[in-house]
Short mmCIF file of C-alpha atoms and ligand atoms in Angstrom, two decimals:
data_model
loop_
_atom_site.label_atom_id
_atom_site.label_comp_id
_atom_site.label_asym_id
_atom_site.label_seq_id
_atom_site.Cartn_x
_atom_site.Cartn_y
_atom_site.Cartn_z
CA MET A 11 8.58 -45.73 119.10
CA LYS A 12 9.33 -49.32 120.21
CA ARG A 13 7.56 -52.21 118.46
CA ALA A 14 6.57 -55.20 120.44
CA LEU A 15 5.21 -58.72 119.41
CA ILE A 16 3.03 -60.54 122.05
CA THR A 17 2.25 -64.25 121.42
CA GLY A 18 -0.83 -65.16 123.55
CA ILE A 19 -2.12 -61.58 123.42
CA THR A 20 -5.76 -63.00 123.86
CA GLY A 21 -4.95 -64.51 127.21
CA GLN A 22 -4.93 -63.08 130.71
CA ASP A 23 -1.23 -61.84 130.69
CA GLY A 24 -1.22 -60.87 127.03
CA SER A 25 -4.19 -58.54 127.52
CA TYR A 26 -2.59 -56.79 130.53
CA LEU A 27 0.79 -56.63 128.93
CA ALA A 28 -0.70 -55.06 125.73
CA GLU A 29 -2.35 -52.42 127.93
CA ASN A 30 0.83 -51.82 129.75
CA LEU A 31 3.11 -51.51 126.65
CA LEU A 32 0.42 -49.25 124.81
CA GLY A 33 0.52 -46.96 127.92
CA LEU A 34 4.38 -46.75 127.55
CA GLY A 35 4.02 -45.68 124.00
CA TYR A 36 4.80 -48.98 122.22
CA GLU A 37 3.39 -50.17 118.88
CA VAL A 38 1.94 -53.40 119.89
CA HIS A 39 1.41 -56.45 117.58
CA GLY A 40 -0.16 -59.79 118.55
CA LEU A 41 0.13 -63.25 117.22
CA VAL A 42 -3.20 -64.93 117.20
CA ARG A 43 -4.77 -68.09 116.05
CA ARG A 44 -6.78 -67.99 112.71
CA VAL A 45 -9.76 -69.57 114.52
CA ALA A 46 -9.67 -66.61 116.93
CA LEU A 47 -9.85 -64.11 113.95
CA GLU A 48 -12.98 -66.09 112.88
CA ASP A 49 -14.74 -65.77 116.13
CA PRO A 50 -13.61 -62.28 117.41
CA GLU A 51 -16.67 -61.73 119.75
CA ARG A 52 -15.74 -64.54 122.04
CA ARG A 53 -12.08 -65.11 121.42
CA PHE A 54 -11.05 -61.34 121.70
CA ASN A 55 -13.01 -60.73 124.68
CA ARG A 56 -10.00 -59.60 126.92
CA ILE A 57 -8.63 -57.28 124.22
CA LYS A 58 -11.89 -55.91 122.61
CA HIS A 59 -11.18 -52.57 124.07
CA LEU A 60 -7.73 -52.52 122.50
CA LEU A 61 -8.67 -53.81 118.97
CA ASP A 62 -8.25 -50.38 117.31
CA ARG A 63 -4.83 -49.91 118.84
CA VAL A 64 -3.06 -53.30 118.12
CA GLN A 65 -2.22 -55.12 115.01
CA LEU A 66 -2.95 -58.85 115.02
CA HIS A 67 -1.38 -61.41 112.89
CA PRO A 68 -2.58 -64.93 112.28
CA ALA A 69 -0.20 -67.73 113.12
CA SER A 70 -0.07 -70.91 114.96
CA LEU A 71 2.45 -72.10 117.52
CA GLU A 72 2.35 -75.41 115.78
CA SER A 73 3.41 -74.07 112.46
CA TYR A 74 7.08 -72.75 111.90
CA PRO A 75 6.19 -71.44 108.40
CA SER A 76 3.42 -69.27 109.91
CA ILE A 77 5.72 -67.75 112.61
CA PHE A 78 8.46 -67.28 110.03
CA SER A 79 6.06 -65.42 107.71
CA VAL A 80 5.07 -62.88 110.40
CA LEU A 81 8.63 -62.16 111.46
CA SER A 82 9.74 -61.84 107.86
CA ARG A 83 7.19 -59.08 107.23
CA HIS A 84 7.69 -57.07 110.49
CA ASP A 85 10.61 -56.13 112.57
CA PHE A 86 10.36 -56.06 116.41
CA ASP A 87 12.39 -54.66 119.20
CA GLU A 88 10.86 -56.99 121.81
CA CYS A 89 9.00 -60.23 121.70
CA TYR A 90 7.04 -61.51 124.69
CA HIS A 91 6.35 -65.18 124.14
CA LEU A 92 3.22 -65.97 126.26
CA ALA A 93 1.23 -68.24 124.25
CA ALA A 94 0.91 -71.74 125.70
CA GLN A 95 -1.48 -74.48 126.81
CA SER A 96 -1.30 -73.10 130.33
CA PHE A 97 -3.81 -75.32 132.30
CA VAL A 98 -1.93 -77.88 134.27
CA ALA A 99 -4.78 -80.27 134.72
CA GLU A 100 -5.33 -80.33 130.87
CA SER A 101 -1.77 -81.26 130.45
CA PHE A 102 -2.38 -84.57 132.25
CA ALA A 103 -5.33 -85.28 130.09
CA ASP A 104 -3.39 -84.45 126.87
CA GLY A 105 0.35 -84.33 127.55
CA PHE A 106 1.28 -84.73 123.95
CA SER A 107 -0.45 -81.55 122.65
CA THR A 108 0.83 -79.58 125.69
CA MET A 109 4.30 -80.62 124.87
CA ASN A 110 3.86 -79.92 121.21
CA THR A 111 2.54 -76.40 121.65
CA ASN A 112 4.76 -75.42 124.55
CA ILE A 113 8.18 -76.91 123.53
CA ASN A 114 8.03 -76.75 119.79
CA GLY A 115 6.18 -73.46 119.89
CA THR A 116 9.00 -71.97 121.80
CA HIS A 117 11.65 -73.52 119.67
CA TYR A 118 9.92 -72.26 116.47
CA MET A 119 9.77 -68.70 117.90
CA LEU A 120 13.42 -68.71 118.92
CA ALA A 121 14.60 -70.30 115.71
CA ALA A 122 12.66 -67.76 113.58
CA LEU A 123 14.04 -64.90 115.58
CA ARG A 124 17.53 -66.19 115.26
CA GLU A 125 17.19 -66.44 111.46
CA LEU A 126 15.32 -63.09 110.98
CA ARG A 127 15.55 -60.88 113.91
CA PRO A 128 18.55 -61.78 116.00
CA ARG A 129 18.54 -58.53 117.80
CA CYS A 130 15.05 -58.65 119.11
CA HIS A 131 14.84 -59.06 122.95
CA PHE A 132 12.85 -62.19 123.71
CA TYR A 133 10.82 -63.03 126.82
CA PHE A 134 9.88 -66.58 127.83
CA ALA A 135 6.99 -67.18 130.14
CA GLY A 136 8.53 -69.64 132.59
CA SER A 137 6.58 -70.83 135.62
CA SER A 138 7.00 -71.82 139.25
CA GLU A 139 5.40 -75.23 138.19
CA MET A 140 9.01 -75.95 137.10
CA PHE A 141 9.94 -76.17 140.72
CA GLY A 142 7.20 -78.76 141.30
CA LYS A 143 8.25 -81.07 144.14
CA VAL A 144 10.19 -78.21 145.79
CA ARG A 145 13.77 -78.78 146.84
CA GLU A 146 13.95 -75.60 148.94
CA THR A 147 11.62 -73.06 150.41
CA PRO A 148 11.17 -70.31 149.27
CA GLN A 149 12.16 -70.99 145.68
CA ARG A 150 14.63 -68.68 143.93
CA GLU A 151 16.52 -68.60 140.60
CA THR A 152 19.06 -71.29 141.80
CA THR A 153 16.44 -73.74 143.08
CA PRO A 154 16.73 -77.02 141.15
CA PHE A 155 13.58 -77.86 138.94
CA HIS A 156 11.49 -81.00 139.66
CA PRO A 157 8.29 -80.61 137.55
CA ARG A 158 5.28 -82.70 138.34
CA SER A 159 3.14 -82.39 135.23
CA PRO A 160 3.48 -82.52 131.57
CA TYR A 161 2.97 -78.83 131.61
CA GLY A 162 5.88 -78.27 134.16
CA ILE A 163 8.07 -80.42 132.03
CA SER A 164 7.25 -78.36 128.93
CA LYS A 165 8.11 -75.22 130.66
CA VAL A 166 11.39 -76.54 131.90
CA ALA A 167 12.17 -77.50 128.25
CA GLY A 168 11.22 -73.93 127.14
CA PHE A 169 13.34 -72.33 129.78
CA GLU A 170 16.39 -74.50 128.80
CA LEU A 171 15.79 -73.61 125.14
CA THR A 172 15.68 -69.96 125.96
CA ARG A 173 18.79 -70.18 127.97
CA ASN A 174 20.51 -72.11 125.20
CA TYR A 175 19.73 -69.55 122.52
CA ARG A 176 21.19 -66.89 124.95
CA GLU A 177 24.44 -68.90 125.47
CA ALA A 178 24.95 -70.36 122.04
CA TYR A 179 23.87 -67.46 119.79
CA GLY A 180 24.42 -64.47 122.10
CA MET A 181 20.72 -63.33 121.66
CA PHE A 182 18.97 -61.33 124.30
CA CYS A 183 16.70 -64.06 125.73
CA ALA A 184 15.29 -63.79 129.24
CA SER A 185 12.95 -65.98 131.25
CA GLY A 186 10.65 -64.96 134.06
CA ILE A 187 9.91 -67.71 136.51
CA LEU A 188 6.48 -66.35 137.42
CA PHE A 189 4.38 -67.58 140.35
CA ASN A 190 0.56 -67.79 140.05
CA HIS A 191 -0.89 -64.49 139.11
CA GLU A 192 -4.52 -63.77 138.72
CA GLY A 193 -7.14 -61.01 138.30
CA PRO A 194 -10.58 -60.35 136.90
CA ARG A 195 -9.50 -61.70 133.55
CA ARG A 196 -8.29 -65.01 134.74
CA GLY A 197 -9.69 -68.12 132.88
CA PHE A 198 -12.67 -69.77 134.63
CA GLU A 199 -10.83 -73.06 134.73
CA PHE A 200 -8.19 -71.80 137.24
CA VAL A 201 -8.92 -72.19 140.90
CA THR A 202 -9.12 -68.66 141.90
CA ARG A 203 -11.63 -67.61 139.16
CA LYS A 204 -13.53 -70.86 139.73
CA ILE A 205 -13.97 -69.80 143.41
CA THR A 206 -14.94 -66.18 142.87
CA SER A 207 -17.26 -66.87 139.83
CA THR A 208 -19.04 -69.60 141.72
CA ALA A 209 -19.27 -67.78 144.98
CA ALA A 210 -20.76 -64.83 143.11
CA ARG A 211 -23.35 -67.11 141.55
CA ILE A 212 -24.16 -68.65 144.82
CA LYS A 213 -24.71 -65.19 146.20
CA ALA A 214 -26.98 -64.24 143.27
CA GLY A 215 -29.05 -67.38 143.76
CA GLN A 216 -27.74 -68.97 140.48
CA ALA A 217 -25.69 -71.83 142.07
CA THR A 218 -25.88 -73.96 145.23
CA GLU A 219 -22.34 -75.39 145.69
CA LEU A 220 -18.76 -75.27 144.58
CA ARG A 221 -16.93 -78.57 143.94
CA LEU A 222 -13.08 -78.45 144.18
CA GLY A 223 -10.17 -80.84 144.51
CA ASN A 224 -7.17 -80.28 146.92
CA LEU A 225 -8.11 -77.43 149.37
CA GLU A 226 -4.72 -77.82 151.20
CA ALA A 227 -2.56 -76.96 148.22
CA ARG A 228 -0.53 -73.76 148.79
CA ARG A 229 0.16 -71.02 146.14
CA ASP A 230 1.91 -67.79 145.96
CA TRP A 231 -0.68 -65.56 144.36
CA GLY A 232 -0.31 -62.05 142.95
CA HIS A 233 -2.12 -59.82 140.48
CA ALA A 234 -1.40 -60.21 136.78
CA GLU A 235 -1.12 -56.50 136.33
CA ASP A 236 1.79 -56.35 138.63
CA TYR A 237 3.55 -59.38 136.97
CA VAL A 238 3.41 -57.99 133.33
CA ARG A 239 5.33 -54.95 134.50
CA ALA A 240 8.18 -57.35 135.50
CA MET A 241 8.17 -58.92 132.09
CA HIS A 242 8.76 -55.49 130.49
CA LEU A 243 11.49 -54.58 132.95
CA MET A 244 13.33 -57.81 132.17
CA LEU A 245 13.77 -56.75 128.55
CA GLN A 246 15.08 -53.42 129.39
CA GLN A 247 18.16 -54.72 131.15
CA GLU A 248 21.74 -54.42 129.77
CA VAL A 249 22.34 -58.03 130.09
CA PRO A 250 19.67 -60.92 129.62
CA ASP A 251 18.96 -62.89 132.71
CA ASP A 252 16.27 -65.01 134.45
CA PHE A 253 14.11 -63.72 137.32
CA VAL A 254 11.69 -65.10 139.91
CA VAL A 255 8.55 -62.92 140.17
CA ALA A 256 6.45 -63.68 143.27
CA SER A 257 4.67 -62.07 146.31
CA GLY A 258 6.70 -64.14 148.83
CA GLU A 259 3.46 -65.15 150.60
CA SER A 260 1.62 -68.50 150.39
CA HIS A 261 -1.91 -69.32 151.01
CA THR A 262 -4.02 -72.53 150.80
CA VAL A 263 -6.95 -72.89 148.31
CA ARG A 264 -9.06 -73.16 151.56
CA GLU A 265 -7.90 -69.64 152.59
CA PHE A 266 -8.80 -68.32 149.24
CA CYS A 267 -12.22 -69.77 149.53
CA GLN A 268 -12.74 -68.34 153.03
CA LEU A 269 -11.74 -64.82 152.05
CA ALA A 270 -13.72 -64.89 148.69
CA PHE A 271 -16.97 -66.11 150.39
CA ALA A 272 -16.55 -63.78 153.35
CA GLU A 273 -16.25 -60.82 150.95
CA VAL A 274 -19.93 -61.44 149.91
CA GLY A 275 -21.01 -62.36 153.43
CA LEU A 276 -21.05 -66.19 153.14
CA ASP A 277 -19.37 -68.99 155.04
CA TYR A 278 -17.47 -71.17 152.47
CA ARG A 279 -17.90 -74.29 154.63
CA GLU A 280 -21.66 -74.22 153.77
CA TYR A 281 -21.02 -74.43 149.95
CA VAL A 282 -17.64 -76.02 149.22
CA ARG A 283 -17.57 -79.78 148.62
CA THR A 284 -14.45 -81.78 147.64
CA ASP A 285 -14.62 -83.88 144.48
CA GLU A 286 -12.13 -86.63 143.39
CA ARG A 287 -12.35 -85.42 139.88
CA PHE A 288 -10.45 -82.24 140.51
CA TYR A 289 -7.39 -83.89 142.24
CA ARG A 290 -4.33 -84.16 140.03
CA PRO A 291 -2.30 -87.43 139.49
CA ALA A 292 0.80 -85.63 140.85
CA GLU A 293 0.18 -82.45 142.89
CA VAL A 294 2.44 -79.48 143.52
CA GLU A 295 1.70 -79.15 147.15
CA SER A 296 3.27 -75.84 148.00
CA LEU A 297 4.87 -72.94 146.25
CA VAL A 298 6.32 -69.70 147.53
CA GLY A 299 8.77 -67.52 145.75
CA ASP A 300 11.76 -65.34 146.74
CA ALA A 301 11.72 -62.36 144.35
CA THR A 302 14.60 -60.59 145.90
CA LYS A 303 16.64 -60.39 142.71
CA ALA A 304 13.69 -58.99 140.77
CA ARG A 305 13.17 -56.31 143.43
CA ARG A 306 16.91 -55.50 143.51
CA VAL A 307 17.88 -55.63 139.82
CA LEU A 308 14.55 -54.65 138.09
CA GLY A 309 13.44 -52.36 140.86
CA TRP A 310 10.00 -54.33 140.68
CA GLU A 311 7.42 -54.01 143.49
CA PRO A 312 4.02 -55.52 143.44
CA ARG A 313 1.01 -53.06 144.16
CA TYR A 314 -1.63 -55.52 145.15
CA THR A 315 -1.81 -57.45 148.41
CA PHE A 316 -3.51 -60.98 148.62
CA PRO A 317 -6.67 -59.50 150.26
CA GLU A 318 -6.91 -56.90 147.63
CA LEU A 319 -6.50 -59.41 144.83
CA VAL A 320 -9.30 -61.61 146.35
CA LYS A 321 -11.53 -58.49 146.75
CA VAL A 322 -11.24 -57.23 143.16
CA MET A 323 -11.84 -60.66 141.56
CA MET A 324 -14.80 -61.19 143.89
CA GLN A 325 -16.30 -57.59 143.18
CA ASN A 326 -15.81 -58.16 139.48
CA ASP A 327 -17.61 -61.51 139.52
CA LEU A 328 -20.35 -60.27 141.80
CA GLU A 329 -21.13 -57.46 139.30
CA SER A 330 -21.30 -59.95 136.38
CA ALA A 331 -23.61 -62.35 138.32
CA THR A 332 -25.93 -59.51 139.44
CA GLY A 333 -26.08 -57.94 135.98
CA LEU A 334 -24.43 -54.60 137.38
CA LYS A 335 -21.32 -54.94 135.35
CA ALA A 336 -20.59 -52.49 132.52
CA ALA A 337 -18.95 -53.98 129.47
CA ARG A 338 -15.47 -54.66 130.71
CA PRO A 339 -12.98 -57.16 129.36
CA GLU A 340 -13.31 -60.60 131.05
CA ALA A 341 -12.31 -64.17 130.56
CA VAL A 342 -14.09 -66.54 128.24
CA GLY A 343 -15.10 -70.10 128.89
CA LYS A 344 -16.50 -72.13 131.79
CA ALA A 345 -14.95 -73.55 135.02
CA ARG A 346 -13.88 -77.18 134.86
P1 NAP B 29 -3.87 -67.99 129.18
O1 NAP B 29 -4.85 -66.96 129.76
O2 NAP B 29 -4.27 -69.41 129.18
O3 NAP B 29 -3.58 -67.50 127.74
C1 NAP B 29 -2.81 -68.52 126.93
C2 NAP B 29 -2.63 -67.79 125.61
O4 NAP B 29 -1.91 -68.72 124.67
C3 NAP B 29 -3.90 -67.42 124.76
O5 NAP B 29 -3.76 -66.18 124.11
C4 NAP B 29 -4.09 -68.53 123.81
O6 NAP B 29 -4.72 -68.26 122.67
C5 NAP B 29 -2.67 -68.77 123.46
N1 NAP B 29 -2.33 -70.16 122.80
C6 NAP B 29 -2.61 -71.31 123.38
N2 NAP B 29 -2.30 -72.23 122.51
C7 NAP B 29 -1.89 -71.66 121.32
C8 NAP B 29 -1.51 -72.00 120.12
N3 NAP B 29 -1.54 -73.39 119.83
N4 NAP B 29 -1.17 -71.09 119.14
C9 NAP B 29 -1.31 -69.75 119.46
N5 NAP B 29 -1.58 -69.36 120.59
C10 NAP B 29 -2.03 -70.25 121.54
O7 NAP B 29 -2.50 -67.95 130.04
P2 NAP B 29 -1.80 -66.72 130.94
O8 NAP B 29 -2.32 -66.92 132.45
O9 NAP B 29 -2.07 -65.35 130.27
O10 NAP B 29 -0.43 -67.11 130.95
C11 NAP B 29 0.57 -66.55 129.92
C12 NAP B 29 1.82 -67.39 129.89
O11 NAP B 29 2.44 -67.43 131.18
C13 NAP B 29 1.61 -68.77 129.54
O12 NAP B 29 2.63 -69.32 128.80
C14 NAP B 29 1.61 -69.52 131.02
O13 NAP B 29 1.99 -70.94 130.75
C15 NAP B 29 2.68 -68.73 131.65
N6 NAP B 29 2.41 -68.53 133.22
C16 NAP B 29 1.24 -68.09 133.68
C17 NAP B 29 1.12 -67.96 135.05
C18 NAP B 29 -0.10 -67.52 135.64
O14 NAP B 29 -0.35 -67.73 136.93
N7 NAP B 29 -1.01 -66.93 134.95
C19 NAP B 29 2.25 -68.29 135.89
C20 NAP B 29 3.45 -68.66 135.33
C21 NAP B 29 3.55 -68.88 133.91
P3 NAP B 29 -6.43 -68.56 122.41
O15 NAP B 29 -7.04 -67.32 123.09
O16 NAP B 29 -6.54 -68.56 120.95
O17 NAP B 29 -6.65 -69.82 123.21
N1 GDD B 30 -7.96 -75.60 138.62
C1 GDD B 30 -8.48 -76.15 139.83
N2 GDD B 30 -9.70 -76.47 139.88
N3 GDD B 30 -7.52 -76.29 140.77
C2 GDD B 30 -7.91 -76.82 141.98
C3 GDD B 30 -9.15 -77.14 142.21
C4 GDD B 30 -10.09 -76.99 141.11
O1 GDD B 30 -11.24 -77.34 141.16
N4 GDD B 30 -9.33 -77.69 143.38
C5 GDD B 30 -8.12 -77.39 144.01
N5 GDD B 30 -7.23 -76.92 143.10
C6 GDD B 30 -5.76 -76.76 143.33
C7 GDD B 30 -4.96 -77.37 142.28
O2 GDD B 30 -4.74 -78.86 142.58
C8 GDD B 30 -3.59 -76.61 142.46
O3 GDD B 30 -2.90 -77.15 143.58
C9 GDD B 30 -4.09 -75.22 142.90
O4 GDD B 30 -5.56 -75.37 143.22
C10 GDD B 30 -3.90 -74.16 141.74
O5 GDD B 30 -4.58 -74.66 140.58
P1 GDD B 30 -4.71 -73.69 139.30
O6 GDD B 30 -5.46 -72.58 139.64
O7 GDD B 30 -5.17 -74.67 138.20
O8 GDD B 30 -3.24 -73.25 138.98
P2 GDD B 30 -1.81 -74.00 138.98
O9 GDD B 30 -1.02 -73.57 140.14
O10 GDD B 30 -2.03 -75.48 138.66
O11 GDD B 30 -1.21 -73.38 137.61
C11 GDD B 30 -1.19 -71.92 137.34
O12 GDD B 30 -0.14 -71.41 137.86
C12 GDD B 30 1.20 -71.83 137.31
C13 GDD B 30 2.33 -71.10 138.02
O13 GDD B 30 2.59 -71.71 139.23
C14 GDD B 30 -1.26 -71.70 135.83
O14 GDD B 30 -1.53 -70.33 135.53
C15 GDD B 30 0.06 -72.12 135.13
O15 GDD B 30 -0.12 -71.91 133.67
C16 GDD B 30 1.18 -71.41 135.78
O16 GDD B 30 2.39 -71.83 135.17
#
């Protein structure tokens, strides 16, 4: 039985990845913040159905000794480093803590693994935000980076640290350059979930409008369930490498609104208002990925299409808003 450690197990991807690995017969461990252990009802919402099958260890990405302590007590075959301050808008509000968590946290993980578990396969959660002001379209593994936010800069640093540990110390370190991936467990602050949750509340008579920023931004959106399968495949290769994971299609925020509202029989133009507060100081206008390498080398294929993604998110939020929803894992928090 293989043993895996997931940092960020309480997040969207961590919860789907834990399910995926348990299904493959792994022993799954998660690194969680101590505050989360103190407020399990809310903080473990996405993994509450897995709690009797995973082992959780308190540690903070800001504390090297806490990470060292977990790794000194347990050996792992694979480590999926997903924990991060992942909201781009928040990184403009507090760039310092984003940098601290995302860059130092990654460095601490790599340094502790090198010291204690150098044979453990390591996955770093890289991002299409690293391409930022894109130099070519579609973006692939060889496209130069030009990040446009403190978050994007922190991910470039994490990516380079991961590559350097691979090259300098011969460790199995791989990075996924993942384009936006969503699903019913997405945090409410991200645009897709903000749209589907608010559209559902409008349909249920609980809200009257949806305030958004840039409706013309283009993203390459997939389903998180598909993307966590690619993470696992990356750590099963003979040789560590970096892979773009994307659907290859791009859509505007406006198109997402149009499809989501239409799903519940509404015309988005009657409810969506633009609001300066949700524009970013520097925007990533358009992203679309080329996942040819992941398809060829990993044999990865997404199962969800864009309309299917919108539909499952919309149905899930409609069930919640209308009280029809059974107790299923979902995101915590409120849209910003
Ligand atoms: P998410 O839902 O925001 O989850 C983030 C996770 O990181 C949570 O478990 C959170 O724990 C944990 N975390 C944050 N700060 C921490 C700290 N200081 N110490 C310990 N844990 C901390 O993010 P996601 O969508 O699952 O994304 C997973 C990873 O992939 C992130 O690194 C993200 O940047 C990257 N990524 C995501 C996408 C995407 O479209 N989803 C695309 C590319 C890359 P709490 O629950 O305690 O807050
Ligand atoms: N969040 C949000 N809220 N975004 C809005 C809004 C709004 O009210 N209105 C328009 N947008 C636009 C943003 O300006 C951006 O262009 C786009 O919608 C997507 O925003 P998010 O859903 O917040 O995601 P993101 O693309 O910035 O970042 C996500 O994807 C990255 C991969 O490309 C996150 O999951 C990152 O962690 C991830 O690395």
